[in-house]
């Protein structure tokens, strides 16, 4: 086994603290990565607080990973020692079910392996990127461009792909008006991508003080969601709404700002079900849809697009000892726009 150290939560309601554990030895198709940076996703917070009711402890979060290859299995051809690579929300799948064959490995029906809080093909729990090293199957490891700022690449692996995938699926681009709800980790990358794809972008935020920053990201308009007059003036304006909100909220006001035939794309994961009136969908032929991260091919496409357009996340680099404080700040929306842990502080 390979000795690893990281930060783990040992039990519900406990804080993250240093923890030593083991990674599996490399198989023929595995690479070992020295983790340099790991993004702090709101899903990490949902998971460690057992917001979704599925946490298994000890729990090492982290699925926005950037690092360097330090060892390769005997059959590896795609990577060599020293390559800069990234790992996202999944580390394995069956590759043979309908989902895997259609490029939706994240929904594998047979053996999906989440980067953390999952179970690996060896039957052991998976531990995430708040750690110094990880062993991953080569198919779930991505090349990244070293011309990009490496710590700011990390959030692309979850926040990036989660907003990129539905924008591409729905062909959002020139001639479309899109509202991005929630200017956090996902939201700010959604804004950057939608702008780069040519759409007219409006940020809808609970935080009036984010307007200037939203416009700096390229947003064309800004609406404060708590301001009824501003929301009313946006009635029937948008072709798409991209909802990234992590907390329970009423989505009905956002349905009223969709045009006829408009599409409401949800990516946020608050635990409580919504209440939506049938009339709010029937009148105006509206669609509500969801989107879950992205498949392997889409992730590489997104990373290539980011390399070409020079898109990375806006980040605040933190020491790992400050991770518990970072979660408190994230809960208050006090981060522009993603914390990334500098793993050399471990
Ligand atoms: P985040 O960085 O904390 O940002 C969320 C933003 O939502 C906040 O900055 C805030 O923006 C807004 N917000 C927070 N509470 C709100 C409330 N009560 N009402 C309205 N707006 C609120 O979170 P994130 O990392 O972007 O993650 C967002 C959600 O996406 C989480 O639920 C996460 O688990 C989920 N997620 C889903 C997928 C997927 O596959 N679908 C993948 C990754 C993450 P303003 O200040 O602008 O209002
Ligand atoms: Zn995530
Ligand atoms: Zn599968």
mmCIF file with all atom_site columns, C-alpha atoms and ligand atoms in Angstrom, residues 40-46 52 63-64 89 158-159 162 181-188 203-210 222 225 243-249 254 266-270 290-294 330-335 337-338, ligand 1:
data_model
loop_
_atom_site.group_PDB
_atom_site.id
_atom_site.type_symbol
_atom_site.label_atom_id
_atom_site.label_alt_id
_atom_site.label_comp_id
_atom_site.label_asym_id
_atom_site.label_entity_id
_atom_site.label_seq_id
_atom_site.pdbx_PDB_ins_code
_atom_site.Cartn_x
_atom_site.Cartn_y
_atom_site.Cartn_z
_atom_site.occupancy
_atom_site.B_iso_or_equiv
_atom_site.pdbx_formal_charge
_atom_site.auth_seq_id
_atom_site.auth_comp_id
_atom_site.auth_asym_id
_atom_site.auth_atom_id
_atom_site.pdbx_PDB_model_num
ATOM   1   C CA  . UNK A 1 40  ? -13.266 23.389 -2.407  1.00 0.00 ? 40  UNK A CA  1
ATOM   2   C CA  . UNK A 1 41  ? -16.690 22.614 -3.900  1.00 0.00 ? 41  UNK A CA  1
ATOM   3   C CA  . UNK A 1 42  ? -20.013 23.260 -2.180  1.00 0.00 ? 42  UNK A CA  1
ATOM   4   C CA  . UNK A 1 43  ? -20.669 19.540 -2.671  1.00 0.00 ? 43  UNK A CA  1
ATOM   5   C CA  . UNK A 1 44  ? -17.777 18.904 -0.251  1.00 0.00 ? 44  UNK A CA  1
ATOM   6   C CA  . UNK A 1 45  ? -19.670 20.941 2.337   1.00 0.00 ? 45  UNK A CA  1
ATOM   7   C CA  . UNK A 1 46  ? -23.002 19.192 1.590   1.00 0.00 ? 46  UNK A CA  1
ATOM   8   C CA  . UNK A 1 52  ? -27.659 14.646 1.529   1.00 0.00 ? 52  UNK A CA  1
ATOM   9   C CA  . UNK A 1 63  ? -12.830 16.349 -6.409  1.00 0.00 ? 63  UNK A CA  1
ATOM   10  C CA  . UNK A 1 64  ? -11.213 19.314 -8.144  1.00 0.00 ? 64  UNK A CA  1
ATOM   11  C CA  . UNK A 1 89  ? -15.577 13.902 -9.566  1.00 0.00 ? 89  UNK A CA  1
ATOM   12  C CA  . UNK A 1 158 ? -16.234 20.110 -11.130 1.00 0.00 ? 158 UNK A CA  1
ATOM   13  C CA  . UNK A 1 159 ? -17.588 23.668 -11.175 1.00 0.00 ? 159 UNK A CA  1
ATOM   14  C CA  . UNK A 1 162 ? -20.987 21.133 -14.436 1.00 0.00 ? 162 UNK A CA  1
ATOM   15  C CA  . UNK A 1 181 ? -28.548 32.407 -10.687 1.00 0.00 ? 181 UNK A CA  1
ATOM   16  C CA  . UNK A 1 182 ? -25.962 32.418 -7.864  1.00 0.00 ? 182 UNK A CA  1
ATOM   17  C CA  . UNK A 1 183 ? -22.504 33.876 -8.405  1.00 0.00 ? 183 UNK A CA  1
ATOM   18  C CA  . UNK A 1 184 ? -20.365 31.296 -6.621  1.00 0.00 ? 184 UNK A CA  1
ATOM   19  C CA  . UNK A 1 185 ? -17.967 28.603 -7.814  1.00 0.00 ? 185 UNK A CA  1
ATOM   20  C CA  . UNK A 1 186 ? -20.294 27.165 -10.454 1.00 0.00 ? 186 UNK A CA  1
ATOM   21  C CA  . UNK A 1 187 ? -22.002 30.442 -11.290 1.00 0.00 ? 187 UNK A CA  1
ATOM   22  C CA  . UNK A 1 188 ? -18.889 32.451 -12.095 1.00 0.00 ? 188 UNK A CA  1
ATOM   23  C CA  . UNK A 1 203 ? -26.304 37.431 -13.243 1.00 0.00 ? 203 UNK A CA  1
ATOM   24  C CA  . UNK A 1 204 ? -29.110 37.060 -10.708 1.00 0.00 ? 204 UNK A CA  1
ATOM   25  C CA  . UNK A 1 205 ? -27.686 37.323 -7.234  1.00 0.00 ? 205 UNK A CA  1
ATOM   26  C CA  . UNK A 1 206 ? -28.729 37.714 -3.623  1.00 0.00 ? 206 UNK A CA  1
ATOM   27  C CA  . UNK A 1 207 ? -25.630 39.922 -3.120  1.00 0.00 ? 207 UNK A CA  1
ATOM   28  C CA  . UNK A 1 208 ? -25.932 43.477 -4.485  1.00 0.00 ? 208 UNK A CA  1
ATOM   29  C CA  . UNK A 1 209 ? -22.216 44.025 -3.832  1.00 0.00 ? 209 UNK A CA  1
ATOM   30  C CA  . UNK A 1 210 ? -21.287 41.450 -6.489  1.00 0.00 ? 210 UNK A CA  1
ATOM   31  C CA  . UNK A 1 222 ? -27.080 42.215 -13.094 1.00 0.00 ? 222 UNK A CA  1
ATOM   32  C CA  . UNK A 1 225 ? -33.072 38.605 -6.763  1.00 0.00 ? 225 UNK A CA  1
ATOM   33  C CA  . UNK A 1 243 ? -29.668 27.776 -11.397 1.00 0.00 ? 243 UNK A CA  1
ATOM   34  C CA  . UNK A 1 244 ? -26.565 27.050 -9.288  1.00 0.00 ? 244 UNK A CA  1
ATOM   35  C CA  . UNK A 1 245 ? -28.049 27.724 -5.839  1.00 0.00 ? 245 UNK A CA  1
ATOM   36  C CA  . UNK A 1 246 ? -26.996 25.253 -3.086  1.00 0.00 ? 246 UNK A CA  1
ATOM   37  C CA  . UNK A 1 247 ? -29.671 26.194 -0.513  1.00 0.00 ? 247 UNK A CA  1
ATOM   38  C CA  . UNK A 1 248 ? -33.411 25.495 -0.486  1.00 0.00 ? 248 UNK A CA  1
ATOM   39  C CA  . UNK A 1 249 ? -35.145 28.252 -2.462  1.00 0.00 ? 249 UNK A CA  1
ATOM   40  C CA  . UNK A 1 254 ? -37.217 32.361 -11.925 1.00 0.00 ? 254 UNK A CA  1
ATOM   41  C CA  . UNK A 1 266 ? -30.805 23.263 -12.621 1.00 0.00 ? 266 UNK A CA  1
ATOM   42  C CA  . UNK A 1 267 ? -27.379 22.203 -11.392 1.00 0.00 ? 267 UNK A CA  1
ATOM   43  C CA  . UNK A 1 268 ? -27.630 23.161 -7.701  1.00 0.00 ? 268 UNK A CA  1
ATOM   44  C CA  . UNK A 1 269 ? -28.292 20.367 -5.201  1.00 0.00 ? 269 UNK A CA  1
ATOM   45  C CA  . UNK A 1 270 ? -30.341 21.665 -2.268  1.00 0.00 ? 270 UNK A CA  1
ATOM   46  C CA  . UNK A 1 290 ? -31.104 19.142 -14.696 1.00 0.00 ? 290 UNK A CA  1
ATOM   47  C CA  . UNK A 1 291 ? -27.489 18.333 -15.408 1.00 0.00 ? 291 UNK A CA  1
ATOM   48  C CA  . UNK A 1 292 ? -24.898 16.291 -13.526 1.00 0.00 ? 292 UNK A CA  1
ATOM   49  C CA  . UNK A 1 293 ? -21.192 17.093 -13.993 1.00 0.00 ? 293 UNK A CA  1
ATOM   50  C CA  . UNK A 1 294 ? -20.090 15.649 -17.371 1.00 0.00 ? 294 UNK A CA  1
ATOM   51  C CA  . UNK A 1 330 ? -18.347 29.574 1.725   1.00 0.00 ? 330 UNK A CA  1
ATOM   52  C CA  . UNK A 1 331 ? -21.619 29.051 3.560   1.00 0.00 ? 331 UNK A CA  1
ATOM   53  C CA  . UNK A 1 332 ? -21.957 32.843 3.822   1.00 0.00 ? 332 UNK A CA  1
ATOM   54  C CA  . UNK A 1 333 ? -21.129 33.316 0.125   1.00 0.00 ? 333 UNK A CA  1
ATOM   55  C CA  . UNK A 1 334 ? -17.904 35.043 1.166   1.00 0.00 ? 334 UNK A CA  1
ATOM   56  C CA  . UNK A 1 335 ? -15.533 33.790 -1.541  1.00 0.00 ? 335 UNK A CA  1
ATOM   57  C CA  . UNK A 1 337 ? -15.273 32.576 -6.264  1.00 0.00 ? 337 UNK A CA  1
ATOM   58  C CA  . UNK A 1 338 ? -13.533 29.360 -5.296  1.00 0.00 ? 338 UNK A CA  1
HETATM 59  P P1  . LIG B 2 .   ? -21.020 28.211 -3.903  1.00 0.00 ? 1   LIG B P1  1
HETATM 60  O O1  . LIG B 2 .   ? -19.656 28.486 -4.431  1.00 0.00 ? 1   LIG B O1  1
HETATM 61  O O2  . LIG B 2 .   ? -21.264 28.223 -2.451  1.00 0.00 ? 1   LIG B O2  1
HETATM 62  O O3  . LIG B 2 .   ? -21.978 29.262 -4.643  1.00 0.00 ? 1   LIG B O3  1
HETATM 63  C C1  . LIG B 2 .   ? -23.357 29.251 -4.504  1.00 0.00 ? 1   LIG B C1  1
HETATM 64  C C2  . LIG B 2 .   ? -23.916 30.665 -4.724  1.00 0.00 ? 1   LIG B C2  1
HETATM 65  O O4  . LIG B 2 .   ? -25.342 30.570 -4.660  1.00 0.00 ? 1   LIG B O4  1
HETATM 66  C C3  . LIG B 2 .   ? -23.526 31.647 -3.641  1.00 0.00 ? 1   LIG B C3  1
HETATM 67  O O5  . LIG B 2 .   ? -22.317 32.299 -3.904  1.00 0.00 ? 1   LIG B O5  1
HETATM 68  C C4  . LIG B 2 .   ? -24.690 32.624 -3.702  1.00 0.00 ? 1   LIG B C4  1
HETATM 69  O O6  . LIG B 2 .   ? -24.488 33.542 -4.793  1.00 0.00 ? 1   LIG B O6  1
HETATM 70  C C5  . LIG B 2 .   ? -25.884 31.758 -4.088  1.00 0.00 ? 1   LIG B C5  1
HETATM 71  N N1  . LIG B 2 .   ? -26.704 31.399 -2.919  1.00 0.00 ? 1   LIG B N1  1
HETATM 72  C C6  . LIG B 2 .   ? -26.291 30.828 -1.769  1.00 0.00 ? 1   LIG B C6  1
HETATM 73  N N2  . LIG B 2 .   ? -27.335 30.621 -0.942  1.00 0.00 ? 1   LIG B N2  1
HETATM 74  C C7  . LIG B 2 .   ? -28.434 31.078 -1.596  1.00 0.00 ? 1   LIG B C7  1
HETATM 75  C C8  . LIG B 2 .   ? -29.824 31.128 -1.288  1.00 0.00 ? 1   LIG B C8  1
HETATM 76  N N3  . LIG B 2 .   ? -30.300 30.686 -0.113  1.00 0.00 ? 1   LIG B N3  1
HETATM 77  N N4  . LIG B 2 .   ? -30.664 31.642 -2.204  1.00 0.00 ? 1   LIG B N4  1
HETATM 78  C C9  . LIG B 2 .   ? -30.205 32.100 -3.394  1.00 0.00 ? 1   LIG B C9  1
HETATM 79  N N5  . LIG B 2 .   ? -28.900 32.091 -3.726  1.00 0.00 ? 1   LIG B N5  1
HETATM 80  C C10 . LIG B 2 .   ? -28.033 31.569 -2.864  1.00 0.00 ? 1   LIG B C10 1
HETATM 81  O O7  . LIG B 2 .   ? -21.519 26.778 -4.410  1.00 0.00 ? 1   LIG B O7  1
HETATM 82  P P2  . LIG B 2 .   ? -21.041 25.953 -5.705  1.00 0.00 ? 1   LIG B P2  1
HETATM 83  O O8  . LIG B 2 .   ? -19.804 25.200 -5.370  1.00 0.00 ? 1   LIG B O8  1
HETATM 84  O O9  . LIG B 2 .   ? -21.114 26.827 -6.875  1.00 0.00 ? 1   LIG B O9  1
HETATM 85  O O10 . LIG B 2 .   ? -22.180 24.830 -5.776  1.00 0.00 ? 1   LIG B O10 1
HETATM 86  C C11 . LIG B 2 .   ? -23.523 25.186 -6.033  1.00 0.00 ? 1   LIG B C11 1
HETATM 87  C C12 . LIG B 2 .   ? -24.419 23.963 -5.967  1.00 0.00 ? 1   LIG B C12 1
HETATM 88  O O11 . LIG B 2 .   ? -24.144 23.133 -7.087  1.00 0.00 ? 1   LIG B O11 1
HETATM 89  C C13 . LIG B 2 .   ? -24.221 23.085 -4.744  1.00 0.00 ? 1   LIG B C13 1
HETATM 90  O O12 . LIG B 2 .   ? -25.491 22.624 -4.325  1.00 0.00 ? 1   LIG B O12 1
HETATM 91  C C14 . LIG B 2 .   ? -23.387 21.937 -5.260  1.00 0.00 ? 1   LIG B C14 1
HETATM 92  O O13 . LIG B 2 .   ? -23.527 20.757 -4.501  1.00 0.00 ? 1   LIG B O13 1
HETATM 93  C C15 . LIG B 2 .   ? -23.991 21.792 -6.625  1.00 0.00 ? 1   LIG B C15 1
HETATM 94  N N6  . LIG B 2 .   ? -23.171 21.056 -7.587  1.00 0.00 ? 1   LIG B N6  1
HETATM 95  C C16 . LIG B 2 .   ? -23.829 20.309 -8.492  1.00 0.00 ? 1   LIG B C16 1
HETATM 96  C C17 . LIG B 2 .   ? -23.140 19.604 -9.449  1.00 0.00 ? 1   LIG B C17 1
HETATM 97  C C18 . LIG B 2 .   ? -23.878 18.824 -10.472 1.00 0.00 ? 1   LIG B C18 1
HETATM 98  O O14 . LIG B 2 .   ? -23.338 17.860 -11.008 1.00 0.00 ? 1   LIG B O14 1
HETATM 99  N N7  . LIG B 2 .   ? -25.083 19.221 -10.820 1.00 0.00 ? 1   LIG B N7  1
HETATM 100 C C19 . LIG B 2 .   ? -21.736 19.656 -9.458  1.00 0.00 ? 1   LIG B C19 1
HETATM 101 C C20 . LIG B 2 .   ? -21.098 20.475 -8.537  1.00 0.00 ? 1   LIG B C20 1
HETATM 102 C C21 . LIG B 2 .   ? -21.813 21.173 -7.586  1.00 0.00 ? 1   LIG B C21 1
HETATM 103 P P3  . LIG B 2 .   ? -25.054 35.068 -4.737  1.00 0.00 ? 1   LIG B P3  1
HETATM 104 O O15 . LIG B 2 .   ? -24.286 35.722 -3.632  1.00 0.00 ? 1   LIG B O15 1
HETATM 105 O O16 . LIG B 2 .   ? -24.702 35.557 -6.086  1.00 0.00 ? 1   LIG B O16 1
HETATM 106 O O17 . LIG B 2 .   ? -26.514 34.984 -4.494  1.00 0.00 ? 1   LIG B O17 1
#
